[in-house]
Coordinates of C-alpha atoms in Angstrom, one line a residue:
M1 CA -63.6 -35.3 -165.9
A2 CA -66.7 -36.8 -166.4
R3 CA -65.8 -39.5 -169.7
P4 CA -63.7 -41.5 -167.8
D5 CA -66.5 -42.0 -165.4
T6 CA -68.7 -42.5 -168.3
S7 CA -67.2 -44.9 -170.3
K8 CA -66.2 -47.1 -167.2
V9 CA -69.9 -47.2 -166.7
L10 CA -70.8 -48.0 -169.8
S11 CA -68.4 -50.8 -170.0
Q12 CA -69.4 -52.8 -167.2
L13 CA -73.2 -52.3 -168.4
L14 CA -72.2 -53.6 -171.6
A15 CA -70.7 -56.7 -169.4
V16 CA -73.9 -57.4 -167.9
I17 CA -75.7 -57.2 -170.6
L18 CA -73.6 -59.5 -172.4
A19 CA -73.3 -62.0 -169.5
V20 CA -77.6 -61.8 -169.4
V21 CA -77.3 -62.8 -173.0
L22 CA -74.5 -65.7 -172.4
I23 CA -77.1 -67.2 -170.0
A24 CA -80.6 -66.4 -171.9
V25 CA -78.5 -68.2 -175.2
L26 CA -76.9 -71.2 -172.7
Y27 CA -80.4 -72.0 -171.7
L28 CA -82.8 -71.3 -174.9
A29 CA -80.2 -73.3 -177.3
K30 CA -79.7 -76.0 -174.9
T31 CA -80.9 -78.5 -177.4
V32 CA -77.8 -77.7 -179.4
I33 CA -75.2 -76.6 -176.8
F34 CA -75.8 -79.3 -174.7
P35 CA -74.9 -81.9 -176.7
L36 CA -72.1 -80.1 -177.7
A37 CA -70.8 -79.5 -174.0
L38 CA -70.8 -83.1 -173.2
A39 CA -69.2 -84.0 -176.7
L40 CA -66.4 -82.0 -175.1
L41 CA -66.2 -83.4 -171.8
L42 CA -65.7 -87.0 -173.5
T43 CA -63.5 -85.6 -175.9
F44 CA -61.3 -84.5 -172.9
I45 CA -61.5 -87.7 -171.3
L46 CA -61.1 -89.9 -174.3
A47 CA -58.1 -88.0 -176.3
P48 CA -55.6 -89.7 -174.2
L49 CA -57.0 -92.8 -175.5
V50 CA -56.4 -91.9 -179.1
T51 CA -53.0 -90.4 -178.8
G52 CA -51.9 -93.7 -177.3
L53 CA -53.0 -95.4 -180.1
E54 CA -51.7 -92.9 -182.7
R55 CA -48.4 -93.5 -181.1
I56 CA -48.5 -97.3 -182.3
R57 CA -49.1 -96.5 -185.7
F58 CA -53.1 -96.2 -185.7
P59 CA -54.4 -94.2 -188.3
R60 CA -56.6 -91.3 -187.0
I61 CA -59.9 -91.9 -188.0
L62 CA -59.1 -95.7 -187.0
A63 CA -58.2 -94.7 -184.0
V64 CA -61.3 -92.8 -183.0
L65 CA -63.7 -95.1 -184.5
C66 CA -62.0 -97.9 -182.0
V67 CA -62.2 -95.5 -179.0
I68 CA -65.8 -94.1 -179.8
V69 CA -67.1 -98.3 -180.5
A70 CA -65.4 -99.2 -177.3
A71 CA -66.8 -96.4 -175.1
G72 CA -70.4 -97.1 -176.4
A73 CA -70.2 -101.1 -175.9
I74 CA -69.0 -100.6 -172.5
L75 CA -71.9 -97.6 -171.7
G76 CA -74.0 -99.8 -173.8
T77 CA -73.2 -103.1 -171.4
A78 CA -73.2 -101.6 -168.3
G79 CA -77.0 -100.0 -168.9
W80 CA -78.1 -103.4 -170.2
T81 CA -76.6 -105.0 -167.3
V82 CA -77.9 -102.5 -164.6
S83 CA -81.5 -102.5 -166.1
R84 CA -81.6 -106.3 -166.1
Q85 CA -80.9 -106.2 -162.4
L86 CA -83.4 -103.1 -161.6
I87 CA -85.9 -105.5 -163.0
E88 CA -84.5 -108.5 -161.0
V89 CA -84.9 -106.6 -158.2
A90 CA -88.4 -105.1 -158.9
D91 CA -89.5 -108.9 -159.2
D92 CA -88.0 -110.1 -156.0
F93 CA -90.0 -107.0 -153.8
P94 CA -93.2 -108.8 -153.5
A95 CA -91.6 -111.9 -151.6
Y96 CA -90.6 -109.2 -148.8
S97 CA -94.5 -108.0 -148.9
L98 CA -94.6 -109.7 -145.3
N99 CA -91.2 -108.4 -144.0
V100 CA -92.4 -104.9 -145.4
Q101 CA -95.9 -105.1 -143.5
S102 CA -94.2 -106.2 -140.2
K103 CA -92.2 -102.8 -139.9
I104 CA -95.0 -101.1 -140.8
E105 CA -97.1 -102.6 -137.9
S106 CA -93.8 -101.6 -135.8
F107 CA -94.7 -98.2 -136.4
R108 CA -98.2 -98.3 -135.5
Q109 CA -98.5 -96.6 -131.7
S110 CA -100.8 -97.8 -129.6
K111 CA -104.1 -96.1 -129.2
T112 CA -104.1 -95.5 -125.7
T113 CA -101.0 -92.9 -125.9
R114 CA -101.4 -89.3 -125.3
F115 CA -100.3 -88.1 -129.2
T116 CA -102.7 -91.0 -130.3
R117 CA -105.9 -89.6 -128.1
A118 CA -104.7 -85.8 -129.3
Q119 CA -105.1 -87.0 -133.0
E120 CA -108.2 -89.0 -132.4
E121 CA -109.7 -85.5 -131.2
L122 CA -108.4 -83.7 -133.8
N123 CA -109.7 -86.1 -136.4
R124 CA -113.2 -85.7 -135.0
L125 CA -113.4 -82.0 -134.7
T126 CA -112.3 -81.7 -138.3
R127 CA -114.9 -84.1 -139.7
Q128 CA -117.8 -81.9 -137.6
I129 CA -116.2 -79.0 -139.3
E130 CA -116.6 -80.5 -142.4
Q131 CA -120.0 -81.8 -142.2
L132 CA -121.4 -78.2 -141.0
N133 CA -120.0 -77.0 -144.3
T134 CA -121.7 -79.8 -146.2
D135 CA -124.8 -79.2 -144.4
E136 CA -124.7 -75.4 -145.6
R137 CA -123.8 -75.9 -149.1
D138 CA -126.7 -78.0 -149.5
R139 CA -128.8 -75.6 -147.9
G140 CA -128.0 -73.0 -151.0
R141 CA -128.2 -75.4 -153.5
A142 CA -131.9 -76.3 -152.5
G143 CA -133.0 -73.3 -154.5
K144 CA -130.6 -73.8 -157.6
L145 CA -131.6 -75.8 -160.5
E146 CA -129.3 -78.5 -161.1
L147 CA -126.6 -78.6 -163.9
G148 CA -128.1 -79.7 -167.3
S149 CA -132.2 -79.4 -166.2
S150 CA -132.3 -76.1 -168.1
P151 CA -130.8 -73.8 -171.1
T152 CA -129.7 -71.2 -168.4
R153 CA -127.6 -74.2 -166.2
P154 CA -125.6 -76.4 -169.4
L155 CA -123.9 -79.2 -168.2
L156 CA -120.2 -78.9 -169.2
V157 CA -118.6 -81.6 -171.1
R158 CA -115.0 -82.5 -171.8
E159 CA -113.4 -84.9 -174.3
V160 CA -110.7 -87.1 -172.7
G161 CA -108.3 -88.6 -174.6
D162 CA -104.5 -90.2 -174.0
T163 CA -103.1 -89.3 -177.4
P164 CA -101.4 -85.8 -176.3
A165 CA -99.8 -88.4 -173.3
R166 CA -98.9 -90.6 -176.0
L167 CA -97.1 -87.9 -178.5
D168 CA -95.2 -86.6 -175.8
A169 CA -93.8 -89.4 -174.4
L170 CA -92.6 -90.5 -178.2
S171 CA -91.1 -86.8 -178.7
G172 CA -89.3 -87.4 -175.5
V173 CA -87.6 -90.4 -176.4
M174 CA -87.2 -88.9 -179.9
G175 CA -85.4 -85.8 -178.3
A176 CA -83.3 -88.2 -176.3
M177 CA -82.3 -90.3 -179.0
L178 CA -81.5 -87.2 -181.1
S179 CA -79.3 -85.7 -178.2
V180 CA -77.3 -89.0 -177.9
V181 CA -76.8 -88.7 -181.6
L182 CA -75.8 -85.7 -181.7
V183 CA -73.1 -86.2 -178.7
V184 CA -71.6 -89.3 -180.8
V185 CA -71.7 -86.9 -183.7
F186 CA -69.7 -84.1 -182.2
T187 CA -67.4 -86.3 -180.1
F188 CA -66.6 -87.8 -183.4
F189 CA -65.4 -84.7 -185.2
M190 CA -63.9 -83.0 -181.9
L191 CA -61.5 -85.9 -181.4
L192 CA -60.9 -86.6 -185.4
N193 CA -60.1 -82.6 -186.1
R194 CA -58.7 -81.5 -182.4
E195 CA -55.7 -79.4 -183.4
D196 CA -57.6 -77.8 -186.4
L197 CA -60.3 -76.7 -183.8
R198 CA -58.0 -75.8 -180.9
N199 CA -55.9 -73.7 -183.8
R200 CA -59.4 -72.0 -185.0
F201 CA -60.2 -71.1 -181.5
I202 CA -56.7 -69.5 -180.8
H203 CA -56.8 -67.5 -183.9
L204 CA -61.2 -66.6 -183.2
T205 CA -59.8 -65.4 -179.6
G206 CA -56.3 -65.0 -179.5
H207 CA -55.4 -62.5 -182.3
G208 CA -52.4 -60.8 -180.6
H209 CA -52.5 -63.0 -177.6
L210 CA -51.4 -66.5 -178.7
N211 CA -48.8 -67.2 -176.1
L212 CA -51.8 -66.1 -173.2
M213 CA -54.5 -68.3 -175.0
T214 CA -52.5 -71.6 -175.9
Q215 CA -51.3 -71.3 -172.0
A216 CA -54.8 -70.9 -170.8
M217 CA -56.0 -73.9 -173.2
D218 CA -53.6 -76.1 -172.2
D219 CA -53.9 -75.3 -168.4
A220 CA -57.8 -75.8 -169.2
S221 CA -57.0 -79.2 -170.6
V222 CA -54.4 -80.5 -168.1
R223 CA -56.9 -79.7 -165.2
V224 CA -59.9 -81.1 -166.9
S225 CA -58.6 -84.1 -168.3
R226 CA -56.5 -84.9 -165.0
F227 CA -59.6 -83.7 -162.7
L228 CA -61.8 -86.3 -164.7
S229 CA -59.3 -89.2 -164.6
L230 CA -58.6 -88.5 -161.3
Q231 CA -62.5 -88.6 -160.4
L232 CA -63.1 -91.9 -162.4
L233 CA -60.9 -93.7 -160.2
V234 CA -61.9 -92.0 -156.8
N235 CA -65.6 -93.0 -157.2
T236 CA -64.6 -96.4 -158.9
G237 CA -62.8 -97.1 -155.7
F238 CA -65.7 -95.7 -153.7
G239 CA -68.3 -98.0 -155.8
A240 CA -65.9 -101.1 -155.2
I241 CA -65.5 -100.4 -151.1
I242 CA -69.4 -100.0 -151.1
A243 CA -70.0 -103.1 -152.8
I244 CA -67.9 -105.6 -150.9
A245 CA -69.3 -103.7 -148.1
L246 CA -72.9 -104.4 -149.2
Q247 CA -71.8 -108.0 -150.0
F248 CA -70.7 -108.6 -146.8
L249 CA -73.7 -108.0 -144.9
G250 CA -75.7 -110.0 -147.3
L251 CA -77.4 -107.1 -149.3
P252 CA -79.0 -108.8 -152.4
H253 CA -77.2 -107.2 -155.7
A254 CA -74.7 -105.4 -153.6
F255 CA -72.4 -104.9 -156.7
L256 CA -75.4 -103.1 -158.5
W257 CA -75.4 -100.8 -156.0
G258 CA -71.7 -100.1 -156.0
F259 CA -71.9 -99.2 -159.5
L260 CA -74.6 -96.9 -159.1
T261 CA -72.9 -95.3 -156.2
G262 CA -70.3 -94.8 -158.4
L263 CA -71.5 -93.9 -160.9
L264 CA -73.8 -91.3 -159.3
R265 CA -71.3 -89.5 -157.5
F266 CA -70.6 -87.9 -161.0
I267 CA -73.2 -85.8 -160.1
P268 CA -72.3 -83.5 -157.2
Y269 CA -73.7 -83.0 -153.7
V270 CA -77.0 -85.3 -154.7
G271 CA -75.9 -88.0 -156.5
E272 CA -74.1 -90.1 -153.6
P273 CA -77.2 -89.2 -151.7
I274 CA -79.5 -90.9 -154.3
A275 CA -77.1 -94.1 -154.2
A276 CA -77.2 -94.4 -150.6
A277 CA -81.2 -94.1 -150.4
L278 CA -81.9 -96.8 -152.8
A279 CA -79.5 -99.1 -150.7
I280 CA -81.5 -98.3 -147.5
V281 CA -84.6 -98.8 -148.7
L282 CA -83.9 -102.2 -150.1
S283 CA -82.5 -102.9 -146.9
I284 CA -85.3 -101.8 -144.9
V285 CA -87.5 -104.2 -147.5
V286 CA -84.8 -107.1 -147.5
F287 CA -83.5 -107.4 -143.7
D288 CA -85.4 -108.0 -140.4
G289 CA -85.0 -105.6 -137.9
W290 CA -83.3 -102.1 -138.4
S291 CA -79.2 -103.4 -137.2
K292 CA -78.1 -103.7 -141.1
T293 CA -80.1 -100.8 -142.2
L294 CA -78.5 -98.6 -139.6
L295 CA -75.0 -100.0 -140.3
I296 CA -75.3 -99.2 -144.4
M297 CA -76.4 -95.9 -143.4
A298 CA -72.8 -95.5 -141.2
I299 CA -71.4 -97.0 -143.7
F300 CA -72.4 -94.5 -146.4
S301 CA -71.9 -91.5 -144.0
C302 CA -68.5 -92.3 -143.2
M303 CA -67.3 -93.2 -146.4
E304 CA -68.7 -89.5 -147.7
V305 CA -67.3 -87.5 -145.3
V306 CA -63.6 -89.4 -145.2
T307 CA -63.7 -89.1 -149.3
A308 CA -65.6 -85.3 -149.5
N309 CA -63.3 -84.1 -146.4
F310 CA -59.7 -85.8 -146.9
L311 CA -59.1 -87.9 -150.1
E312 CA -60.6 -85.6 -152.6
P313 CA -59.0 -82.6 -151.8
H314 CA -55.5 -84.0 -151.8
V315 CA -55.9 -86.3 -154.9
Y316 CA -57.7 -83.8 -157.3
G317 CA -58.3 -80.4 -155.6
R318 CA -55.3 -78.6 -156.8
Y319 CA -56.6 -79.5 -160.2
T320 CA -59.9 -77.5 -159.9
G321 CA -58.8 -74.7 -158.2
L322 CA -62.0 -73.9 -157.0
S323 CA -63.5 -73.3 -153.5
T324 CA -66.6 -75.5 -152.2
L325 CA -69.0 -72.6 -152.2
A326 CA -68.1 -71.9 -156.2
I327 CA -68.7 -75.7 -156.8
L328 CA -71.7 -75.5 -155.2
I329 CA -73.1 -72.2 -157.1
A330 CA -72.0 -73.8 -160.3
A331 CA -74.3 -76.9 -159.7
I332 CA -77.0 -74.7 -158.9
F333 CA -76.4 -72.5 -161.9
W334 CA -76.2 -75.1 -164.6
S335 CA -78.7 -77.5 -163.1
L336 CA -81.2 -74.7 -162.9
I337 CA -79.8 -74.1 -167.2
W338 CA -79.7 -78.1 -168.2
G339 CA -81.2 -79.9 -165.8
P340 CA -79.7 -82.9 -164.0
V341 CA -76.9 -83.3 -166.7
G342 CA -76.0 -80.0 -165.9
L343 CA -74.9 -81.4 -162.6
V344 CA -72.2 -83.5 -164.2
L345 CA -71.2 -80.8 -166.5
S346 CA -70.5 -78.2 -163.9
V347 CA -67.3 -78.7 -161.9
P348 CA -65.2 -79.5 -165.8
L349 CA -67.5 -75.9 -167.2
T350 CA -66.4 -74.0 -163.8
V351 CA -62.8 -75.1 -164.1
C352 CA -62.5 -73.5 -167.6
L353 CA -64.1 -70.2 -166.4
A354 CA -61.6 -70.2 -163.6
V355 CA -58.6 -70.9 -166.0
V356 CA -59.6 -68.6 -168.1
G357 CA -59.9 -65.9 -165.2
S358 CA -56.4 -66.9 -164.2
H359 CA -55.0 -65.8 -167.6
V360 CA -57.2 -63.1 -169.1
P361 CA -56.4 -59.7 -166.5
S362 CA -59.8 -58.7 -167.6
L363 CA -61.6 -61.7 -166.6
E364 CA -59.5 -62.1 -163.6
F365 CA -62.8 -61.7 -160.8
L366 CA -63.8 -65.1 -162.1
T367 CA -60.6 -66.4 -160.3
V368 CA -61.5 -64.4 -157.7
L369 CA -64.8 -65.4 -157.5
L370 CA -64.5 -69.4 -158.0
G371 CA -61.1 -70.0 -156.9
D372 CA -59.8 -71.5 -153.9
Q373 CA -56.5 -69.6 -153.5
P374 CA -56.4 -66.7 -151.2
V375 CA -57.8 -63.3 -152.4
M376 CA -55.8 -61.6 -149.7
A377 CA -52.0 -61.6 -148.8
P378 CA -51.2 -62.6 -145.6
E379 CA -49.8 -59.3 -144.4
A380 CA -53.4 -58.1 -145.8
H381 CA -55.5 -60.5 -144.2
Y382 CA -53.7 -60.2 -140.9
Y383 CA -53.8 -56.9 -141.2
Q384 CA -57.8 -56.7 -142.0
R385 CA -58.7 -58.7 -139.0
L386 CA -56.6 -56.4 -136.5
L387 CA -58.7 -53.3 -138.3
A388 CA -61.7 -55.1 -137.5
N389 CA -60.6 -55.9 -133.6
D390 CA -60.5 -59.7 -134.6
E391 CA -57.6 -60.8 -132.5
H392 CA -58.5 -64.5 -132.7
E393 CA -58.4 -64.6 -136.7
A394 CA -55.1 -62.3 -137.0
S395 CA -54.1 -65.0 -134.7
R396 CA -55.0 -67.8 -137.0
V397 CA -53.5 -66.2 -140.2
L398 CA -50.3 -66.2 -138.6
E399 CA -50.9 -69.8 -137.2
T400 CA -51.6 -70.8 -140.9
Y401 CA -48.5 -69.2 -142.2
I402 CA -46.1 -70.5 -139.7
K403 CA -46.7 -74.0 -140.7
E404 CA -45.1 -74.0 -143.8
H405 CA -42.8 -70.9 -143.3
S406 CA -40.3 -69.7 -139.9
L407 CA -40.6 -67.8 -137.5
R408 CA -38.1 -65.1 -139.3
E409 CA -40.3 -65.5 -142.2
L410 CA -43.5 -64.9 -140.8
Y411 CA -42.2 -61.4 -138.9
D412 CA -40.3 -60.6 -142.3
A413 CA -43.2 -61.1 -145.0
V414 CA -46.0 -60.6 -142.8
M415 CA -46.1 -59.1 -139.3
I416 CA -43.5 -56.1 -140.8
P417 CA -45.2 -55.3 -143.5
A418 CA -48.8 -55.4 -141.8
L419 CA -47.0 -52.6 -139.2
I420 CA -46.1 -50.4 -142.2
M421 CA -49.6 -50.3 -143.6
A422 CA -50.7 -49.5 -139.7
E423 CA -48.2 -47.0 -139.8
R424 CA -49.1 -45.3 -143.2
D425 CA -52.9 -45.1 -142.4
R426 CA -52.2 -43.7 -139.0
H427 CA -50.0 -40.7 -139.8
S428 CA -52.9 -40.4 -142.7
N429 CA -55.0 -40.2 -139.9
A430 CA -57.4 -42.9 -141.1
L431 CA -57.1 -44.9 -137.8
D432 CA -58.7 -43.2 -134.4
E433 CA -56.5 -43.8 -131.0
A434 CA -58.5 -46.8 -130.0
T435 CA -57.8 -49.0 -133.3
V436 CA -53.9 -47.9 -133.3
A437 CA -54.0 -48.9 -129.7
F438 CA -55.5 -52.4 -130.3
I439 CA -53.3 -53.2 -133.2
T440 CA -50.1 -52.3 -131.1
Q441 CA -51.3 -54.2 -127.9
T442 CA -52.5 -57.4 -129.9
T443 CA -49.3 -57.3 -132.3
K444 CA -46.9 -57.1 -129.1
D445 CA -49.0 -59.7 -127.5
L446 CA -48.7 -62.2 -130.6
V447 CA -45.1 -61.6 -130.9
E448 CA -44.2 -62.3 -127.0
E449 CA -46.4 -65.8 -127.5
M450 CA -44.1 -66.6 -130.1
T451 CA -41.3 -66.8 -127.6
L452 CA -43.0 -69.7 -126.2
R453 CA -42.6 -71.4 -129.6
K454 CA -40.6 -74.6 -129.7
V455 CA -37.8 -74.4 -132.2
D456 CA -38.2 -76.9 -135.0
P457 CA -34.9 -78.7 -135.6
E458 CA -36.1 -79.3 -139.1
R459 CA -36.7 -75.6 -139.8
N460 CA -35.1 -73.3 -137.9
E461 CA -36.2 -70.0 -137.1
T462 CA -33.4 -68.4 -137.8
T463 CA -31.5 -70.5 -140.5
G464 CA -34.4 -70.0 -143.1
P465 CA -35.5 -73.3 -145.3
S466 CA -31.9 -74.1 -146.8
G467 CA -30.0 -73.9 -142.9
D468 CA -26.9 -73.0 -144.1
S469 CA -27.4 -69.6 -146.4
E470 CA -29.7 -67.5 -144.5
G471 CA -28.9 -67.8 -140.7
P472 CA -25.8 -67.4 -138.6
D473 CA -22.9 -69.5 -137.5
Y474 CA -24.3 -71.6 -134.4
E475 CA -20.6 -72.9 -133.2
S476 CA -19.7 -69.3 -133.7
A477 CA -22.8 -68.0 -131.6
A478 CA -22.3 -70.6 -129.1
A479 CA -18.8 -69.5 -128.8
I480 CA -19.5 -65.6 -128.3
G481 CA -23.1 -65.3 -127.4
D482 CA -22.7 -65.7 -123.7
S483 CA -19.9 -63.0 -123.5
K484 CA -21.4 -60.8 -125.8
K485 CA -24.7 -58.2 -125.0
I486 CA -26.7 -56.9 -127.7
T487 CA -29.3 -54.4 -127.2
V488 CA -32.1 -53.4 -129.5
V489 CA -33.0 -49.7 -129.2
P490 CA -36.3 -48.6 -130.8
V491 CA -36.1 -45.1 -132.8
R492 CA -39.5 -43.7 -132.4
D493 CA -42.3 -45.4 -131.7
D494 CA -44.5 -48.7 -130.7
A495 CA -44.2 -50.3 -134.1
D496 CA -40.2 -49.9 -133.7
E497 CA -40.1 -51.2 -130.2
I498 CA -42.6 -54.0 -131.4
I499 CA -39.9 -55.3 -134.3
G500 CA -37.2 -54.9 -132.0
I501 CA -38.7 -57.3 -130.2
M502 CA -39.1 -59.6 -132.6
L503 CA -35.3 -59.0 -133.5
A504 CA -34.0 -59.3 -130.1
Q505 CA -36.5 -63.1 -129.4
L506 CA -34.5 -64.3 -133.0
L507 CA -30.9 -63.5 -131.8
Q508 CA -31.8 -65.2 -128.3
R509 CA -33.1 -68.3 -130.4
A510 CA -29.7 -68.0 -132.3
G511 CA -28.1 -68.5 -129.1
Y512 CA -26.8 -64.2 -128.0
S513 CA -27.8 -62.6 -125.1
A514 CA -30.1 -59.9 -126.6
R515 CA -32.7 -57.6 -125.1
T516 CA -35.1 -54.7 -126.2
I517 CA -35.3 -51.2 -124.9
P518 CA -38.8 -49.8 -123.9
I519 CA -39.9 -47.0 -126.3
G520 CA -39.4 -43.7 -123.8
T521 CA -37.7 -40.6 -124.3
V522 CA -34.3 -40.6 -125.8
E523 CA -32.6 -39.2 -122.7
G524 CA -34.0 -42.3 -121.0
M525 CA -33.3 -44.9 -123.6
L526 CA -29.6 -43.7 -123.8
A527 CA -29.6 -44.4 -119.9
E528 CA -30.9 -47.9 -120.2
T529 CA -28.4 -48.8 -123.0
S530 CA -25.5 -47.6 -121.7
K531 CA -26.6 -49.2 -118.0
S532 CA -26.7 -52.6 -120.1
E533 CA -23.4 -52.5 -121.5
P534 CA -23.7 -53.9 -124.8
D535 CA -21.0 -54.7 -127.0
L536 CA -23.1 -54.0 -130.1
V537 CA -26.5 -52.1 -130.7
C538 CA -29.2 -52.7 -133.2
L539 CA -31.6 -49.5 -134.3
S540 CA -35.3 -50.5 -135.1
A541 CA -36.4 -48.2 -137.6
L542 CA -39.7 -48.3 -139.7
P543 CA -39.6 -46.1 -142.5
P544 CA -40.1 -43.4 -143.6
Y545 CA -41.0 -41.7 -140.7
A546 CA -38.1 -42.7 -138.1
I547 CA -35.4 -42.0 -140.5
S548 CA -35.1 -38.6 -139.2
H549 CA -35.2 -39.8 -136.0
A550 CA -32.3 -42.8 -136.1
R551 CA -30.2 -40.3 -137.5
N552 CA -30.4 -38.4 -134.1
L553 CA -30.1 -41.4 -131.8
Y554 CA -27.0 -43.0 -133.7
R555 CA -25.2 -39.4 -133.4
R556 CA -26.4 -39.8 -129.3
L557 CA -24.7 -43.0 -129.3
R558 CA -21.4 -42.2 -131.3
M559 CA -21.1 -38.9 -128.8
Q560 CA -21.7 -41.6 -126.0
D561 CA -19.3 -44.7 -126.9
P562 CA -17.3 -43.9 -130.0
D563 CA -16.6 -47.3 -130.3
L564 CA -19.5 -48.7 -130.0
K565 CA -20.5 -51.1 -132.6
I566 CA -24.2 -50.4 -133.9
I567 CA -26.2 -51.9 -136.8
V568 CA -29.4 -49.7 -138.0
G569 CA -32.5 -51.7 -139.1
L570 CA -34.6 -49.7 -141.5
W571 CA -37.6 -52.4 -142.1
N572 CA -38.8 -52.9 -145.6
Y573 CA -36.8 -50.0 -147.0
T574 CA -37.0 -50.2 -150.6
E575 CA -35.0 -47.2 -151.3
D576 CA -31.0 -47.5 -151.4
P577 CA -29.7 -48.3 -148.1
V578 CA -26.3 -46.9 -148.8
R579 CA -27.8 -43.4 -149.1
A580 CA -29.5 -44.1 -146.3
A581 CA -27.0 -45.1 -144.1
N582 CA -24.8 -42.2 -145.2
E583 CA -27.4 -39.9 -144.2
I584 CA -28.2 -41.5 -140.7
S585 CA -24.3 -42.0 -139.8
G586 CA -23.2 -38.6 -141.1
G587 CA -20.8 -40.3 -143.6
E588 CA -19.3 -42.6 -141.6
T589 CA -19.5 -46.7 -142.5
A590 CA -22.6 -47.5 -140.7
Q591 CA -24.4 -50.8 -141.3
V592 CA -27.8 -50.5 -142.1
C593 CA -30.2 -53.9 -143.2
T594 CA -33.4 -54.2 -144.4
S595 CA -34.9 -57.3 -143.0
L596 CA -34.8 -59.7 -139.9
A597 CA -32.9 -62.2 -142.0
Q598 CA -30.3 -59.3 -142.7
A599 CA -30.0 -57.8 -139.3
T600 CA -29.0 -61.5 -137.7
L601 CA -26.4 -62.1 -140.2
Q602 CA -24.7 -58.7 -139.8
V603 CA -25.2 -59.3 -135.9
N604 CA -23.4 -62.5 -136.6
A605 CA -20.6 -60.7 -139.1
S606 CA -20.0 -58.0 -136.6
L607 CA -19.4 -60.3 -133.3
L608 CA -17.4 -62.4 -134.9
R609 CA -14.9 -59.8 -136.6
V610 CA -14.7 -58.7 -132.6
L611 CA -13.8 -62.1 -131.6
E612 CA -11.4 -62.7 -134.3
Q613 CA -9.5 -59.4 -133.3
K614 CA -9.2 -60.6 -129.7
V615 CA -7.8 -63.7 -130.9
E616 CA -5.2 -62.1 -133.5
E617 CA -4.3 -59.8 -130.0
T618 CA -3.9 -62.6 -127.5
T619 CA -2.0 -64.3 -130.3
S620 CA 0.6 -61.7 -130.9
G621 CA 0.7 -60.7 -127.3

């Protein structure tokens, strides 16, 4: 019995060791791996252009060379233009020195202020302490020899030179040039042999899982390529709007700051603040007063808030599939390993990890940790918040679900499964009485609140999304609803009553006259049912614990009124409903439904048959 546990621990330990080794390799071998990753990113961006040239009969090698040369020319021209304009900005700074000095003077406060007097007193006290320390050191040195005055007190000499600094600068330039050359070479060969590289990778990692690896690679390629294309479009638009706004305000070199803003936005979190800081500093130097500077700050802030919170999630949020926290953690992780450029690569690399986790079962934890999809089903989330006594968030789960679904779907897919979980835990003694009472009362309150919701005419709660295949005939319901009474009887406990309230609520919205009998003794519920004189009774039973009680109540109702029409609701029953119907009815032909949708359909069909029979009797008579 200890072997499976030991093997599981060993496999987890091996996974941790492999992760640590992989991170160490990424850090130590970044000189080679970083250009490779950057080349892979450029391959995703440039591959559609190469494919487009190949479609118009360009040879592969010529198409790759044209795309790389064009991209290099664009980047080189942009870099040269930006550097020239930055030099012009630096040359213009002396012309604004008087403006800078006047703004510095405006910050100086009057010497009569309390803060200034306190600061002067603190400075005076600091000078006194320093003077005391100096006097103490002088007295201590009086009995000591000066350095260099004797062999026991030699004078320390250090040689200072600037050669190492120059060598360091030269090595830094050479390293940057080497990285650029490696990126260009890797990009060229990846574009030239991308199909061969793909096939080799699939053969290496997808042995016996060709379909799985093919789907994963296609998914990653589509997500990353479209994300980068859309990000380029969004950042270009962002930079263009900033440039036009700054030009309108009269800031020098406005299009330079717009270009830098669009470029720096490729760096998550820190890029846009850096661009905003550059423009704001220049505005402080150039403009008189503070109004235009504050206006520039407001423009950058509003643009970033709107873009990051409204535009980007809708434009390319579904292509990343990453949560906001995952993007932040990824940015920190890759920047620690590869520095500032790691920020640029953080989102595409993390997208690839999330895609792999969604296709490889053993790496599913990556999707859970990084993905933006809910890791809990709505019914489990709702039940979990009830277990935590969090009524507010439980209500919010329902509100979120009902925005895209009907009320009937909310009951069938979320609240009834949650009640089943609660009943299962209650019967296994996993819940105390206080928790059970809270779950029951909260769910009942939320269901009653749903009574106040208005029916959406485009997505009626009883018709379902299709509008014609899942709900009752409304003309028939209107014709018979006022004259026919429907009584819903809970079979065993509060959960049955709550689902009965749901069913009565849906029937009322469909135009029927329906009510639910409160849970109580069998004799009391039978008396209430008889008193209401129903034309149809629906038994509400939550299996598997309520089936025997449903059989007893069904037979008591049949003894009370042999002609009474009865529908049995075995909510979310997963076994054979026909067999359950025979067991409950004792061999009679009983109608059994397993969802509220089926119940509304069966109620409509039963009452329509009654109406048709009466019409036939009247006609024949």
